[in-house]
Protein backbone atom coordinates (compact mmCIF):
# COMPACT_ATOMS: atom_id res chain seq x y z
CA MET A 1 -290.91 -25.31 16.12
CA THR A 2 -292.34 -27.60 18.82
CA PRO A 3 -291.20 -26.35 22.25
CA LEU A 4 -288.13 -28.20 23.50
CA HIS A 5 -286.79 -29.02 26.94
CA ILE A 6 -283.21 -27.72 26.69
CA ALA A 7 -280.30 -28.19 29.11
CA PHE A 8 -277.21 -25.98 29.15
CA VAL A 9 -274.31 -27.62 31.00
CA SER A 10 -271.75 -24.88 31.55
CA MET A 11 -269.51 -24.01 34.45
CA GLU A 12 -270.03 -20.36 33.51
CA TYR A 13 -273.33 -18.52 33.68
CA ALA A 14 -273.22 -14.74 33.84
CA GLY A 15 -274.45 -13.48 37.19
CA ILE A 16 -273.99 -16.82 38.97
CA ALA A 17 -270.45 -18.07 38.34
CA ALA A 18 -267.28 -16.22 37.55
CA GLY A 19 -266.35 -16.17 33.91
CA GLY A 20 -266.42 -14.22 30.70
CA GLY A 21 -267.87 -14.73 27.27
CA ILE A 22 -269.12 -18.28 27.81
CA GLY A 23 -271.26 -17.26 30.78
CA THR A 24 -272.63 -14.26 28.91
CA TYR A 25 -273.52 -16.44 25.94
CA VAL A 26 -275.33 -19.04 28.08
CA ARG A 27 -277.39 -16.41 29.90
CA ASN A 28 -278.36 -14.64 26.66
CA ALA A 29 -279.12 -17.86 24.76
CA ALA A 30 -281.15 -19.30 27.64
CA ALA A 31 -283.23 -16.13 27.91
CA MET A 32 -283.77 -16.02 24.14
CA LEU A 33 -284.95 -19.63 23.97
CA ALA A 34 -287.19 -19.29 27.02
CA ALA A 35 -288.82 -16.26 25.42
CA ARG A 36 -289.56 -18.45 22.39
CA GLY A 37 -291.53 -20.87 24.54
CA HIS A 38 -288.86 -23.50 25.19
CA ARG A 39 -288.27 -24.88 28.69
CA VAL A 40 -284.67 -24.11 29.58
CA GLU A 41 -282.55 -25.30 32.49
CA VAL A 42 -278.94 -24.40 33.23
CA PHE A 43 -276.48 -26.52 35.21
CA THR A 44 -273.60 -24.38 36.39
CA ASP A 45 -271.11 -23.59 39.13
CA GLY A 46 -272.29 -21.70 42.20
CA PRO A 47 -271.53 -21.13 45.87
CA ASP A 48 -274.14 -23.69 47.01
CA ALA A 49 -275.97 -26.71 45.62
CA GLN A 50 -279.43 -25.35 44.86
CA SER A 51 -282.07 -24.80 42.21
CA LEU A 52 -283.49 -21.37 41.57
CA ASP A 53 -285.57 -19.53 39.00
CA ASP A 54 -283.79 -16.89 36.96
CA GLY A 55 -286.68 -15.29 35.16
CA CYS A 56 -288.05 -18.02 32.86
CA VAL A 57 -284.92 -20.16 33.22
CA ARG A 58 -284.36 -22.74 35.96
CA VAL A 59 -280.76 -22.73 37.22
CA HIS A 60 -279.10 -25.57 39.14
CA THR A 61 -275.81 -24.70 40.86
CA VAL A 62 -273.10 -27.12 41.94
CA PRO A 63 -270.11 -25.77 43.89
CA VAL A 64 -266.68 -26.79 42.61
CA ASP A 65 -263.18 -25.52 43.37
CA ASP A 66 -261.58 -26.52 40.06
CA ARG A 67 -263.00 -26.33 36.56
CA ARG A 68 -261.63 -29.80 35.82
CA ALA A 69 -263.96 -31.17 38.52
CA PHE A 70 -267.12 -29.57 37.15
CA ALA A 71 -268.05 -32.15 34.49
CA ARG A 72 -268.10 -34.97 37.06
CA ALA A 73 -269.61 -32.90 39.88
CA VAL A 74 -272.58 -31.72 37.83
CA LEU A 75 -273.62 -35.20 36.69
CA PRO A 76 -275.80 -36.19 39.73
CA ALA A 77 -277.86 -33.01 39.54
CA PHE A 78 -278.29 -33.38 35.80
CA ALA A 79 -279.17 -37.08 36.03
CA ALA A 80 -281.83 -36.42 38.66
CA ARG A 81 -283.55 -33.81 36.51
CA HIS A 82 -283.18 -35.76 33.28
CA THR A 83 -284.67 -38.90 34.84
CA ALA A 84 -287.59 -36.98 36.34
CA ASP A 85 -288.30 -34.77 33.31
CA PRO A 86 -286.23 -35.77 30.25
CA PHE A 87 -284.42 -33.18 28.20
CA ASP A 88 -284.78 -33.12 24.42
CA VAL A 89 -281.26 -31.79 23.86
CA ALA A 90 -278.22 -30.76 25.90
CA GLU A 91 -275.61 -28.16 25.05
CA GLY A 92 -272.19 -27.45 26.53
CA PRO A 93 -269.01 -25.60 25.55
CA GLU A 94 -265.96 -27.22 24.03
CA TYR A 95 -263.85 -25.26 26.53
CA GLY A 96 -263.41 -27.44 29.61
CA ALA A 97 -265.61 -30.16 28.04
CA ASP A 98 -268.18 -29.26 30.69
CA ALA A 99 -270.84 -31.68 29.40
CA ALA A 100 -268.46 -34.61 28.84
CA CYS A 101 -269.70 -36.73 31.74
CA VAL A 102 -273.32 -36.02 30.85
CA ALA A 103 -272.65 -37.17 27.28
CA GLU A 104 -270.89 -40.30 28.51
CA ALA A 105 -273.67 -41.20 30.96
CA PHE A 106 -276.51 -40.50 28.51
CA PRO A 107 -275.17 -41.36 25.04
CA ALA A 108 -278.65 -41.34 23.48
CA LEU A 109 -279.28 -37.74 24.53
CA PRO A 110 -278.82 -35.33 21.59
CA LEU A 111 -275.70 -33.25 22.23
CA VAL A 112 -274.70 -29.85 20.87
CA VAL A 113 -271.17 -28.60 21.55
CA LYS A 114 -270.78 -24.84 21.21
CA LEU A 115 -267.34 -23.62 20.17
CA HIS A 116 -265.84 -20.71 22.07
CA THR A 117 -262.02 -20.75 22.15
CA PRO A 118 -260.33 -24.05 23.03
CA GLU A 119 -257.61 -24.20 25.61
CA PHE A 120 -254.90 -25.24 23.16
CA LEU A 121 -255.43 -22.09 21.08
CA VAL A 122 -255.13 -19.86 24.13
CA SER A 123 -251.97 -21.74 25.16
CA GLU A 124 -250.43 -21.42 21.69
CA ILE A 125 -251.00 -17.67 21.67
CA ASN A 126 -249.65 -17.29 25.21
CA ASP A 127 -246.57 -19.29 24.23
CA ARG A 128 -245.58 -16.56 21.74
CA TYR A 129 -245.25 -14.09 24.61
CA VAL A 130 -243.21 -16.16 27.08
CA PRO A 131 -240.03 -14.14 27.83
CA LEU A 132 -236.69 -15.58 26.82
CA SER A 133 -235.67 -15.61 30.50
CA ALA A 134 -238.52 -18.02 31.32
CA ARG A 135 -237.61 -20.25 28.38
CA ALA A 136 -233.98 -20.26 29.52
CA ARG A 137 -235.00 -21.41 33.00
CA PHE A 138 -237.12 -24.16 31.45
CA TRP A 139 -234.25 -25.37 29.26
CA ALA A 140 -231.77 -25.22 32.15
CA GLY A 141 -234.09 -27.32 34.29
CA ALA A 142 -234.28 -29.97 31.57
CA LEU A 143 -230.49 -30.11 31.32
CA ARG A 144 -230.15 -30.47 35.10
CA ARG A 145 -232.44 -33.49 34.90
CA GLY A 146 -230.25 -34.97 32.19
CA ARG A 147 -232.77 -34.39 29.39
CA LEU A 148 -232.45 -32.62 26.09
CA PRO A 149 -234.55 -29.41 26.19
CA GLY A 150 -237.75 -29.60 24.15
CA PRO A 151 -240.26 -26.91 23.20
CA TYR A 152 -241.61 -24.76 26.02
CA TYR A 153 -245.16 -25.64 24.94
CA THR A 154 -246.29 -28.71 23.02
CA TYR A 155 -249.73 -29.77 21.90
CA ASP A 156 -250.89 -33.35 21.53
CA VAL A 157 -254.10 -33.23 19.51
CA ALA A 158 -254.79 -36.94 20.07
CA ALA A 159 -254.86 -36.41 23.85
CA ASP A 160 -257.05 -33.28 23.77
CA THR A 161 -260.17 -33.99 25.84
CA GLU A 162 -261.92 -30.88 24.50
CA ARG A 163 -261.49 -32.18 20.95
CA ALA A 164 -262.69 -35.66 21.92
CA HIS A 165 -265.81 -34.21 23.52
CA THR A 166 -266.49 -32.02 20.47
CA LEU A 167 -266.17 -34.98 18.10
CA ARG A 168 -268.82 -36.78 20.14
CA ALA A 169 -271.43 -34.10 19.47
CA ASP A 170 -274.41 -34.59 17.18
CA GLU A 171 -274.09 -30.92 16.20
CA ILE A 172 -271.05 -28.65 16.51
CA ALA A 173 -272.15 -25.00 16.62
CA ALA A 174 -269.58 -22.33 15.73
CA PRO A 175 -270.42 -18.68 16.48
CA SER A 176 -268.17 -17.51 13.65
CA GLN A 177 -266.93 -18.91 10.35
CA ALA A 178 -263.42 -18.17 11.59
CA ILE A 179 -263.55 -20.66 14.48
CA ALA A 180 -265.36 -23.19 12.30
CA ASP A 181 -262.60 -23.07 9.67
CA LEU A 182 -259.79 -23.10 12.21
CA LEU A 183 -261.04 -26.11 14.15
CA ARG A 184 -262.18 -27.98 11.06
CA ASP A 185 -258.51 -27.95 10.07
CA ARG A 186 -256.82 -28.35 13.45
CA TRP A 187 -259.25 -30.90 14.91
CA ALA A 188 -260.42 -32.59 11.70
CA LEU A 189 -264.03 -31.80 12.55
CA PRO A 190 -266.67 -33.38 10.30
CA SER A 191 -268.11 -30.70 8.02
CA GLU A 192 -271.53 -32.36 7.95
CA ARG A 193 -271.95 -31.82 11.72
CA LEU A 194 -270.40 -28.34 11.84
CA ALA A 195 -272.60 -25.26 11.41
CA VAL A 196 -272.26 -21.53 12.01
CA VAL A 197 -274.75 -20.44 14.68
CA PRO A 198 -274.01 -16.84 15.80
CA ASN A 199 -274.35 -15.92 19.44
CA VAL A 200 -277.38 -13.81 20.22
CA PHE A 201 -276.77 -10.23 21.31
CA THR A 202 -279.45 -7.90 22.64
CA PRO A 203 -278.10 -4.36 23.09
CA PRO A 204 -278.86 -2.87 26.51
CA ALA A 205 -280.96 0.28 26.31
CA ALA A 206 -278.21 2.27 28.02
CA LEU A 207 -275.80 1.53 25.15
CA LEU A 208 -278.38 2.46 22.52
CA ALA A 209 -278.88 5.77 24.35
CA VAL A 210 -275.22 6.81 23.97
CA ARG A 211 -274.94 9.71 21.54
CA PRO A 212 -272.84 9.06 18.41
CA GLU A 213 -271.41 12.60 18.39
CA THR A 214 -268.21 12.87 20.41
CA ASP A 215 -264.97 14.79 20.33
CA THR A 216 -262.95 13.54 23.31
CA ARG A 217 -259.76 12.26 21.59
CA ARG A 218 -260.07 9.16 23.79
CA VAL A 219 -259.42 5.56 22.72
CA LEU A 220 -261.12 2.89 24.85
CA PHE A 221 -260.17 -0.76 25.29
CA VAL A 222 -262.60 -2.99 27.23
CA GLY A 223 -261.65 -6.50 28.27
CA LYS A 224 -259.21 -8.47 30.37
CA LEU A 225 -255.61 -7.32 30.05
CA GLU A 226 -254.19 -10.50 28.55
CA VAL A 227 -251.78 -10.98 25.67
CA ARG A 228 -254.43 -12.71 23.54
CA LYS A 229 -256.41 -9.46 23.51
CA GLY A 230 -253.56 -7.60 21.80
CA VAL A 231 -253.04 -5.13 24.64
CA LEU A 232 -249.25 -5.16 24.21
CA ASP A 233 -249.73 -4.18 20.57
CA LEU A 234 -252.10 -1.40 21.61
CA ALA A 235 -249.52 -0.18 24.12
CA ALA A 236 -246.90 -0.19 21.36
CA ALA A 237 -249.29 1.84 19.17
CA VAL A 238 -249.74 4.58 21.79
CA PRO A 239 -246.54 6.55 20.95
CA LEU A 240 -247.30 6.25 17.23
CA VAL A 241 -250.79 7.70 17.71
CA LEU A 242 -249.48 10.48 19.94
CA ALA A 243 -247.02 11.48 17.23
CA ARG A 244 -250.01 12.35 15.02
CA VAL A 245 -252.58 13.25 17.71
CA PRO A 246 -250.65 14.72 20.66
CA ASP A 247 -253.76 15.23 22.79
CA ALA A 248 -255.01 11.64 22.38
CA ARG A 249 -255.75 9.73 25.54
CA PHE A 250 -256.14 5.99 26.13
CA ARG A 251 -258.19 4.06 28.66
CA PHE A 252 -257.75 0.34 29.36
CA LEU A 253 -260.75 -1.05 31.22
CA GLY A 254 -260.45 -4.53 32.71
CA ARG A 255 -258.61 -6.62 35.25
CA SER A 256 -255.00 -7.48 34.56
CA LEU A 257 -253.75 -11.04 34.04
CA PRO A 258 -250.16 -12.28 34.38
CA LEU A 259 -247.66 -12.16 31.54
CA PRO A 260 -247.23 -15.78 30.32
CA GLY A 261 -244.13 -17.51 31.60
CA SER A 262 -243.09 -14.78 34.03
CA GLY A 263 -246.21 -14.27 36.13
CA ARG A 264 -245.66 -10.52 36.09
CA ASP A 265 -248.78 -8.35 36.17
CA LEU A 266 -249.45 -7.40 32.56
CA GLY A 267 -250.56 -3.90 33.50
CA ASP A 268 -247.18 -3.29 35.14
CA GLU A 269 -245.46 -4.66 32.05
CA MET A 270 -247.43 -2.27 29.84
CA ARG A 271 -246.63 0.74 32.02
CA GLU A 272 -242.94 -0.06 31.82
CA ARG A 273 -243.06 -0.41 28.05
CA LEU A 274 -244.98 2.85 27.69
CA GLY A 275 -242.29 4.79 29.54
CA ARG A 276 -242.90 8.53 29.33
CA HIS A 277 -246.02 7.94 27.25
CA ALA A 278 -247.73 6.34 30.23
CA ALA A 279 -249.03 9.79 31.20
CA ALA A 280 -251.48 9.52 28.29
CA VAL A 281 -252.82 6.16 29.46
CA GLU A 282 -255.32 5.34 32.20
CA PHE A 283 -255.82 1.84 33.62
CA VAL A 284 -259.21 1.13 35.18
CA ASP A 285 -259.97 -2.15 36.92
CA ALA A 286 -263.19 -4.01 36.18
CA VAL A 287 -266.30 -1.97 37.00
CA PRO A 288 -269.98 -2.92 37.44
CA TYR A 289 -271.67 -3.45 34.09
CA ASP A 290 -274.08 -0.56 34.59
CA GLN A 291 -271.10 1.84 34.58
CA ILE A 292 -269.77 0.74 31.20
CA PRO A 293 -272.15 2.76 28.97
CA ALA A 294 -270.84 5.98 30.49
CA LEU A 295 -267.28 4.93 29.64
CA TYR A 296 -268.26 4.24 26.02
CA ALA A 297 -269.86 7.69 25.95
CA GLU A 298 -266.50 9.22 26.88
CA ALA A 299 -264.64 7.57 23.99
CA ASP A 300 -264.26 8.59 20.36
CA VAL A 301 -262.98 5.20 19.20
CA CYS A 302 -262.79 1.68 20.62
CA ALA A 303 -259.80 -0.58 19.98
CA PHE A 304 -259.97 -4.39 20.06
CA PRO A 305 -256.70 -5.56 18.45
CA SER A 306 -256.86 -9.20 19.54
CA VAL A 307 -254.35 -11.75 18.34
CA TRP A 308 -257.40 -14.01 18.02
CA GLU A 309 -261.09 -13.76 18.93
CA ASN A 310 -264.02 -16.01 18.22
CA PHE A 311 -267.15 -13.96 19.00
CA PRO A 312 -266.35 -11.06 21.34
CA ASN A 313 -269.46 -9.47 22.84
CA VAL A 314 -267.43 -6.40 23.66
CA CYS A 315 -267.17 -5.53 19.98
CA LEU A 316 -270.95 -5.61 19.62
CA GLU A 317 -271.32 -3.55 22.80
CA ALA A 318 -269.11 -0.83 21.34
CA MET A 319 -271.01 -0.94 18.06
CA SER A 320 -274.31 -0.68 19.96
CA ALA A 321 -272.94 2.45 21.63
CA ALA A 322 -272.37 3.90 18.13
CA ARG A 323 -268.63 3.82 18.47
CA ALA A 324 -266.31 3.36 15.53
CA VAL A 325 -264.29 0.22 16.23
CA VAL A 326 -260.74 -0.60 15.20
CA ALA A 327 -260.66 -4.37 15.37
CA SER A 328 -258.36 -7.24 14.52
CA SER A 329 -258.97 -9.02 11.24
CA ALA A 330 -258.04 -12.33 12.93
CA GLY A 331 -261.15 -14.23 13.94
CA GLY A 332 -264.80 -13.41 14.37
CA MET A 333 -264.58 -9.61 14.56
CA ALA A 334 -263.97 -9.57 10.80
CA GLU A 335 -267.52 -10.98 10.54
CA MET A 336 -268.95 -8.23 12.78
CA VAL A 337 -267.13 -5.19 11.40
CA THR A 338 -267.29 -4.11 7.75
CA ASP A 339 -263.98 -2.40 7.04
CA GLY A 340 -264.48 1.22 6.10
CA ALA A 341 -268.22 1.16 6.80
CA THR A 342 -268.83 0.20 10.44
CA GLY A 343 -265.21 0.39 11.60
CA ARG A 344 -261.68 -0.48 10.60
CA LEU A 345 -260.01 -3.90 10.44
CA VAL A 346 -256.26 -4.18 10.93
CA PRO A 347 -253.90 -7.18 10.92
CA PRO A 348 -253.15 -8.66 14.35
CA THR A 349 -249.79 -7.90 16.01
CA ASP A 350 -249.25 -4.85 13.80
CA PRO A 351 -248.94 -1.75 16.02
CA ARG A 352 -248.23 0.54 13.05
CA ALA A 353 -251.41 -0.43 11.19
CA LEU A 354 -253.36 -0.17 14.45
CA ALA A 355 -251.95 3.29 15.20
CA ASP A 356 -252.68 4.57 11.69
CA ALA A 357 -256.32 3.43 11.87
CA LEU A 358 -256.81 4.94 15.33
CA ALA A 359 -255.21 8.26 14.39
CA ASP A 360 -257.20 8.47 11.16
CA LEU A 361 -260.48 8.13 13.05
CA LEU A 362 -259.48 10.46 15.89
CA LEU A 363 -258.69 13.14 13.31
CA ASP A 364 -261.78 12.58 11.14
CA ARG A 365 -264.83 13.34 13.26
CA ASP A 366 -267.37 12.98 10.46
CA ALA A 367 -266.01 9.57 9.38
CA ARG A 368 -266.00 8.04 12.85
CA ILE A 369 -269.48 9.32 13.69
CA ALA A 370 -270.85 7.93 10.43
CA MET A 371 -269.17 4.59 11.15
CA GLY A 372 -270.60 4.57 14.67
CA ARG A 373 -274.12 5.13 13.42
CA ALA A 374 -273.73 2.39 10.82
CA ALA A 375 -272.25 0.06 13.43
CA ARG A 376 -275.28 0.49 15.68
CA GLN A 377 -277.55 -0.57 12.83
CA ALA A 378 -275.36 -3.57 11.93
CA VAL A 379 -275.79 -5.13 15.38
CA ALA A 380 -279.32 -6.18 14.36
CA ALA A 381 -277.74 -9.13 12.51
CA PHE A 382 -277.20 -10.75 15.94
CA SER A 383 -280.63 -10.05 17.43
CA ALA A 384 -282.86 -12.75 18.90
CA GLU A 385 -285.14 -12.46 15.87
CA ALA A 386 -282.22 -13.27 13.57
CA VAL A 387 -280.42 -15.89 15.69
CA ALA A 388 -283.22 -17.88 17.35
CA PRO A 389 -284.43 -19.69 14.19
CA VAL A 390 -280.83 -20.62 13.35
CA GLN A 391 -280.21 -22.00 16.84
CA GLU A 392 -283.52 -23.90 16.84
CA ALA A 393 -282.61 -25.48 13.49
CA SER A 394 -279.26 -26.50 14.99
CA TYR A 395 -281.03 -28.30 17.84
CA ALA A 396 -283.41 -29.98 15.39
CA ARG A 397 -280.46 -31.39 13.44
CA ALA A 398 -278.86 -32.69 16.65
CA ILE A 399 -282.10 -34.40 17.67
CA ALA A 400 -282.51 -36.00 14.24
CA ARG A 401 -278.93 -37.27 14.17
CA ALA A 402 -279.19 -38.71 17.69
CA ALA A 403 -282.41 -40.52 16.73
CA ALA A 404 -280.66 -42.05 13.73
CA ARG A 405 -277.60 -42.91 15.81
CA VAL A 406 -279.43 -44.76 18.61
CA PRO A 407 -282.98 -45.29 17.32
CA HIS A 408 -284.21 -47.61 20.07
CA GLN A 409 -282.41 -46.36 23.18
CA ARG A 410 -284.14 -44.16 25.74
CA THR A 411 -282.31 -40.89 26.35
CA THR A 412 -282.93 -41.22 30.09
CA GLN A 413 -281.18 -44.59 30.34
CA PRO A 414 -277.75 -43.92 31.90
CA VAL A 415 -274.68 -45.90 30.98
CA PRO A 416 -272.56 -46.97 33.97
CA ALA A 417 -269.41 -44.88 34.41
CA ARG A 418 -266.22 -46.51 33.26
């Protein structure tokens, strides 16, 4: 297609700002599009206000202390660039509504909103894990104020700013069918503007160099220790696996987050729940990315039993390392893993099913190695060659819809802030 001038407006950008999957996606997508001849600029958080070249991508950083301040803080830098050298299309995540002020100021500019995992969904999952003691304190506080206790967590869809921003988009891009279906129902998203556009994933050479043949009896989890990732279910599965595979060992790699409602370190909570089985479990804090391939090489099986995931890069990393994956069937991993061929899918929040799948693979060397090899081949479905034309078509639809929506308005003409 004709080269475009593309803007990513995202508080997260891997290597510049702190963050997880959103930042990784923006960096990978920006590099992919730049390699295709598009001019790409990223507006993101950073320690100083500056512009710098990141390979073929121009990055503009705006320092903010609070994510809620980013959308407003980034607007002057974006407006200056857009006025000097207009963008053809802008993209931002639904999470945090990072491009909301840009969209409001430049309503004629074609807008793509990329779905990741909205805040309400994270909050709903966390709410399931709030201890009864925290709920009791909440209810007691309401009674002391003379109010009838209500739910610990409530969601007002009409007041959701992330939903409002998403509904404003000319194109809503979902990395997985799972998130598309979920938010079509929960947010009443218009089907005609909603499309599945997978995230690009280019396997690092170090992962592709990991040998498929292993016999370590080790299960590896990679990711933040948070309840949404299913780590409590994996901890509950540990004794069940050990009953069948006594020499199995488990490694949790990632920084620990608080247990919802209590604030207790989740790693400490897991150690307490493991009891005497904790001797079979190792907790490793976050490590530099270049050390991760070696940790995959030391594992027989990888476990990602999330309560919900949209498009977890970590699953594709493990598959690239030729590791058999036991993944949750809830969300986008069911679109990455073919049950019985490239890994195993198990229901979320089911430690018994998780333990059975892990033990089966630990005990069947030939099956897990064959799955790992097949998994490495399956990752090609998310390569730049496969994804770039789909993403370019998504931008073309956004541009066409914006032109039909405001046919005579210049995209560089700002609307005064309300």
